[in-house]
GROMACS .gro file of C-alpha atoms in nm:
model
  109
    1UNK     CA    1   0.050   2.977   0.376
    2UNK     CA    2   0.085   2.696   0.156
    3UNK     CA    3   0.117   2.713  -0.234
    4UNK     CA    4  -0.001   2.444  -0.454
    5UNK     CA    5   0.079   2.384  -0.814
    6UNK     CA    6  -0.157   2.111  -0.976
    7UNK     CA    7  -0.014   1.951  -1.294
    8UNK     CA    8  -0.225   1.750  -1.523
    9UNK     CA    9  -0.034   1.445  -1.686
   10UNK     CA   10  -0.118   1.330  -2.034
   11UNK     CA   11   0.030   0.974  -2.029
   12UNK     CA   12   0.070   0.758  -2.360
   13UNK     CA   13  -0.070   0.402  -2.356
   14UNK     CA   14   0.268   0.241  -2.206
   15UNK     CA   15   0.262   0.498  -1.941
   16UNK     CA   16  -0.081   0.419  -1.847
   17UNK     CA   17  -0.039   0.064  -1.854
   18UNK     CA   18   0.256   0.102  -1.626
   19UNK     CA   19   0.044   0.345  -1.396
   20UNK     CA   20  -0.244   0.103  -1.365
   21UNK     CA   21   0.020  -0.195  -1.288
   22UNK     CA   22   0.157   0.040  -0.996
   23UNK     CA   23  -0.179   0.137  -0.880
   24UNK     CA   24  -0.302  -0.229  -0.877
   25UNK     CA   25   0.009  -0.350  -0.686
   26UNK     CA   26   0.008  -0.080  -0.433
   27UNK     CA   27  -0.387  -0.153  -0.376
   28UNK     CA   28  -0.293  -0.532  -0.331
   29UNK     CA   29   0.003  -0.464  -0.080
   30UNK     CA   30  -0.232  -0.232   0.136
   31UNK     CA   31  -0.500  -0.473   0.154
   32UNK     CA   32  -0.272  -0.809   0.193
   33UNK     CA   33  -0.084  -0.634   0.491
   34UNK     CA   34  -0.394  -0.462   0.646
   35UNK     CA   35  -0.552  -0.837   0.637
   36UNK     CA   36  -0.221  -0.975   0.793
   37UNK     CA   37  -0.201  -0.716   1.050
   38UNK     CA   38  -0.557  -0.733   1.156
   39UNK     CA   39  -0.518  -1.118   1.196
   40UNK     CA   40  -0.178  -1.083   1.354
   41UNK     CA   41  -0.342  -0.838   1.602
   42UNK     CA   42  -0.618  -1.083   1.679
   43UNK     CA   43  -0.387  -1.382   1.762
   44UNK     CA   44  -0.092  -1.205   1.930
   45UNK     CA   45  -0.259  -0.855   2.050
   46UNK     CA   46   0.017  -0.678   1.853
   47UNK     CA   47   0.022  -0.561   1.485
   48UNK     CA   48   0.295  -0.536   1.233
   49UNK     CA   49   0.551  -0.275   1.220
   50UNK     CA   50   0.662  -0.119   0.897
   51UNK     CA   51   1.038  -0.321   0.911
   52UNK     CA   52   0.828  -0.656   0.952
   53UNK     CA   53   0.596  -0.566   0.675
   54UNK     CA   54   0.883  -0.460   0.450
   55UNK     CA   55   1.080  -0.789   0.513
   56UNK     CA   56   0.764  -0.995   0.465
   57UNK     CA   57   0.715  -0.806   0.123
   58UNK     CA   58   1.062  -0.884  -0.004
   59UNK     CA   59   0.956  -1.270   0.064
   60UNK     CA   60   0.638  -1.234  -0.085
   61UNK     CA   61   0.775  -1.119  -0.415
   62UNK     CA   62   0.998  -1.392  -0.438
   63UNK     CA   63   0.681  -1.640  -0.394
   64UNK     CA   64   0.582  -1.806  -0.784
   65UNK     CA   65   0.233  -1.687  -0.681
   66UNK     CA   66   0.318  -1.296  -0.633
   67UNK     CA   67   0.624  -1.274  -0.878
   68UNK     CA   68   0.368  -0.990  -1.060
   69UNK     CA   69   0.442  -0.783  -0.766
   70UNK     CA   70   0.804  -0.708  -0.901
   71UNK     CA   71   0.661  -0.560  -1.221
   72UNK     CA   72   0.584  -0.241  -0.989
   73UNK     CA   73   0.834  -0.017  -0.872
   74UNK     CA   74   0.967  -0.096  -0.505
   75UNK     CA   75   0.947   0.233  -0.388
   76UNK     CA   76   0.568   0.265  -0.447
   77UNK     CA   77   0.514  -0.071  -0.260
   78UNK     CA   78   0.723   0.060   0.020
   79UNK     CA   79   0.544   0.369   0.035
   80UNK     CA   80   0.215   0.219   0.067
   81UNK     CA   81   0.355   0.009   0.370
   82UNK     CA   82   0.467   0.334   0.513
   83UNK     CA   83   0.109   0.480   0.460
   84UNK     CA   84  -0.079   0.168   0.635
   85UNK     CA   85   0.163   0.218   0.952
   86UNK     CA   86   0.095   0.558   0.952
   87UNK     CA   87  -0.271   0.496   0.939
   88UNK     CA   88  -0.260   0.262   1.214
   89UNK     CA   89  -0.051   0.521   1.437
   90UNK     CA   90  -0.338   0.789   1.373
   91UNK     CA   91  -0.608   0.523   1.440
   92UNK     CA   92  -0.445   0.441   1.771
   93UNK     CA   93  -0.386   0.813   1.882
   94UNK     CA   94  -0.741   0.846   1.794
   95UNK     CA   95  -0.700   1.103   1.545
   96UNK     CA   96  -0.888   0.899   1.221
   97UNK     CA   97  -1.094   0.589   1.201
   98UNK     CA   98  -0.968   0.247   1.136
   99UNK     CA   99  -0.787   0.183   0.806
  100UNK     CA  100  -1.009   0.059   0.544
  101UNK     CA  101  -0.948  -0.186   0.253
  102UNK     CA  102  -0.894   0.025  -0.073
  103UNK     CA  103  -1.090  -0.038  -0.383
  104UNK     CA  104  -1.044  -0.015  -0.757
  105UNK     CA  105  -1.362   0.174  -0.829
  106UNK     CA  106  -1.243   0.492  -0.633
  107UNK     CA  107  -1.037   0.769  -0.776
  108UNK     CA  108  -0.703   0.651  -0.813
  109UNK     CA  109  -0.409   0.907  -0.782
   0.00000   0.00000   0.00000
């Protein structure tokens, strides 16, 4: 039996801004690499692994157009890549549907 403890947080304005930035960056990274993996799969027949995505993310954060990704915590961005890889593994083992693009208008947690 699993025990769950739900905790509600009450962030101040600065913390709300930080959370919003992290949520936005995580959503962008998920959508960017989902699209990139789909394109690579269509071209080569193989998708991207977590290691390939993580290396590419490091280079992406250094580009002038994507410097704003450095404002988010690196651990959250890396976790979104792990979650994406896990979503693809679950899809290919027929446990779930194909990964979808994330929208800002759904619950952000």
